[in-house]
Coordinates of C-alpha atoms in Angstrom, one line a residue:
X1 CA -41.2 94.1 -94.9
X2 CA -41.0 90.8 -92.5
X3 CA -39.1 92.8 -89.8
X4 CA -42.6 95.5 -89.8
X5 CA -44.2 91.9 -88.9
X6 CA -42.7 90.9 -86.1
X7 CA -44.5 92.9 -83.3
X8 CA -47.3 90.7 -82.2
X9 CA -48.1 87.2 -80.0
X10 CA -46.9 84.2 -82.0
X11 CA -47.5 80.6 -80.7
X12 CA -44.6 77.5 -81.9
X13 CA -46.7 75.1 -83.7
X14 CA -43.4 72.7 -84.8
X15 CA -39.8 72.6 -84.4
X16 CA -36.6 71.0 -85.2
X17 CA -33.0 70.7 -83.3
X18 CA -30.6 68.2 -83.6
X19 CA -29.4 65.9 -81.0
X20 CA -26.1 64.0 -81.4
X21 CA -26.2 63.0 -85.4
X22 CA -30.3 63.5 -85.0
X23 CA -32.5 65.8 -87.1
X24 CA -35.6 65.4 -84.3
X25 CA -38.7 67.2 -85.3
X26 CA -41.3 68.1 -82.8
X27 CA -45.0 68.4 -84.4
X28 CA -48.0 70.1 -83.3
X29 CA -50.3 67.3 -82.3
X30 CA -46.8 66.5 -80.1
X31 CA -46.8 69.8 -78.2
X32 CA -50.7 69.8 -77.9
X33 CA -49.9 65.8 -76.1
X34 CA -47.5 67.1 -73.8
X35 CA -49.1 70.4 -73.4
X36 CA -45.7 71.8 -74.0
X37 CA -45.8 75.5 -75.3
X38 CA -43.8 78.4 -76.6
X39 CA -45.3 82.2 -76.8
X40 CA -43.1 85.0 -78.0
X41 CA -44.4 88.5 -77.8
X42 CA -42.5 90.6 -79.7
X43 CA -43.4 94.4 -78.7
X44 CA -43.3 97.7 -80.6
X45 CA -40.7 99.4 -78.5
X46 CA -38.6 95.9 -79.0
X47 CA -39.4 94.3 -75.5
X48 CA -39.8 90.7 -75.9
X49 CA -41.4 88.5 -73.2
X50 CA -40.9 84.2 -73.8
X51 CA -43.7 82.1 -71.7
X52 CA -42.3 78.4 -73.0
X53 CA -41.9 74.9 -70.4
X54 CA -40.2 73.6 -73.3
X55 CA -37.1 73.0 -71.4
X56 CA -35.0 74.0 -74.6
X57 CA -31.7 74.5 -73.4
X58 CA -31.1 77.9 -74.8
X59 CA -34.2 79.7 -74.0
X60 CA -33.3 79.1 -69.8
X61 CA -33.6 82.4 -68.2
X62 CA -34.8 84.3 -71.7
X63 CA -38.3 85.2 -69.6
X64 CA -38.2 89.2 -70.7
X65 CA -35.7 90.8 -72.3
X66 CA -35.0 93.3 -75.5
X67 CA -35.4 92.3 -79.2
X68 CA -33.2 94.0 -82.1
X69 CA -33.4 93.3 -86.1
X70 CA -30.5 93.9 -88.2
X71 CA -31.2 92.4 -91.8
X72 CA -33.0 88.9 -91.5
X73 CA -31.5 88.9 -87.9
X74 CA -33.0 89.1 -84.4
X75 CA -31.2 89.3 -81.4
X76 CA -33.1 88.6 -78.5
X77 CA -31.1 90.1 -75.0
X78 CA -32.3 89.0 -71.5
X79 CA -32.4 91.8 -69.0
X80 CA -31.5 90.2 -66.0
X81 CA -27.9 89.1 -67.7
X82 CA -27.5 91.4 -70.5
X83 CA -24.2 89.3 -71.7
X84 CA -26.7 86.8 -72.5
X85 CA -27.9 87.0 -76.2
X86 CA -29.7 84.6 -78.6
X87 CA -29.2 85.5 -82.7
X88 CA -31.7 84.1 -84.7
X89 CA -31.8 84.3 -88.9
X90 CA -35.6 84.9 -88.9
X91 CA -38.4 85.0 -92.1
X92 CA -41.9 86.8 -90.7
X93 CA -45.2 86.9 -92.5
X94 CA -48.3 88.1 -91.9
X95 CA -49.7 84.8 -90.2
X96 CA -46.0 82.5 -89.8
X97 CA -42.7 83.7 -88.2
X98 CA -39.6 81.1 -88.6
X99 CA -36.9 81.6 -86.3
X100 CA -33.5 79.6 -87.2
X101 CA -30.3 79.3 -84.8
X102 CA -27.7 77.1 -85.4
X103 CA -24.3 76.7 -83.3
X104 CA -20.7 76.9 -84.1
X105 CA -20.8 74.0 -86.2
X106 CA -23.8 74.6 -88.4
X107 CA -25.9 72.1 -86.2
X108 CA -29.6 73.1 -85.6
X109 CA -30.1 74.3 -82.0
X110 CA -33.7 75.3 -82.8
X111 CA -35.9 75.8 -86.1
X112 CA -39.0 76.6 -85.0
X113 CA -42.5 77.6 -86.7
X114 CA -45.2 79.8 -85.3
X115 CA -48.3 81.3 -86.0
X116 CA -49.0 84.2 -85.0
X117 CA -52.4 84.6 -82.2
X118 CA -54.5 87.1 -81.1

């Protein structure tokens, strides 16, 4: 089951959001140029820690915080403000996770594709 997969490091390798009427996509050799990064850990007893200097505007202040599945669902919950939530439709594999959130309006915030590491 792709929610059994989860737990783990996984590292962005490419991602997508919109930006006004926009599809931009952001490739790997990009992030390696910038030296721009994402790490999710996902943890067994559903503590999540993000290390990213992406600047993505919904990942501020999402540093450590509590991860929860519910179908092909993860809510990620930051424990400094735990009003503050991130849902994300997800599809996990063995080596590729895909994490999908859109807003209101069905606009991509942030499609992103990582591998997982060791």
């Amino acid at each position: 089951r792709p929610s059994k997969m989860l737990p783990g490091k996984w590292q962005l390798f490419e991602y997508y959001y919109e930006s006004g009427a926009d599809l931009i996509n952001i490739k790997e050799a990009e992030l390696q140029l910038s030296r721009n990064t994402m790490l999710i850990e996902f943890y067994m007893d559903n503590v999540l820690t993000i290390n990213e200097n992406l600047k993505i505007e919904i990942f501020r202040n999402f540093n450590k915080g509590n991860w929860f599945r519910k179908r092909n669902f993860v809510t990620f919950t930051n424990n400094e403000k735990q009003e503050k939530y991130l849902t994300f439709q997800f599809d996990a594999g063995s080596e590729q996770l895909k994490l999908l959130k859109k807003d209101k309006k069905g606009r991509i915030d942030f499609f992103g594709f990582f591998k997982r590491i060791e």
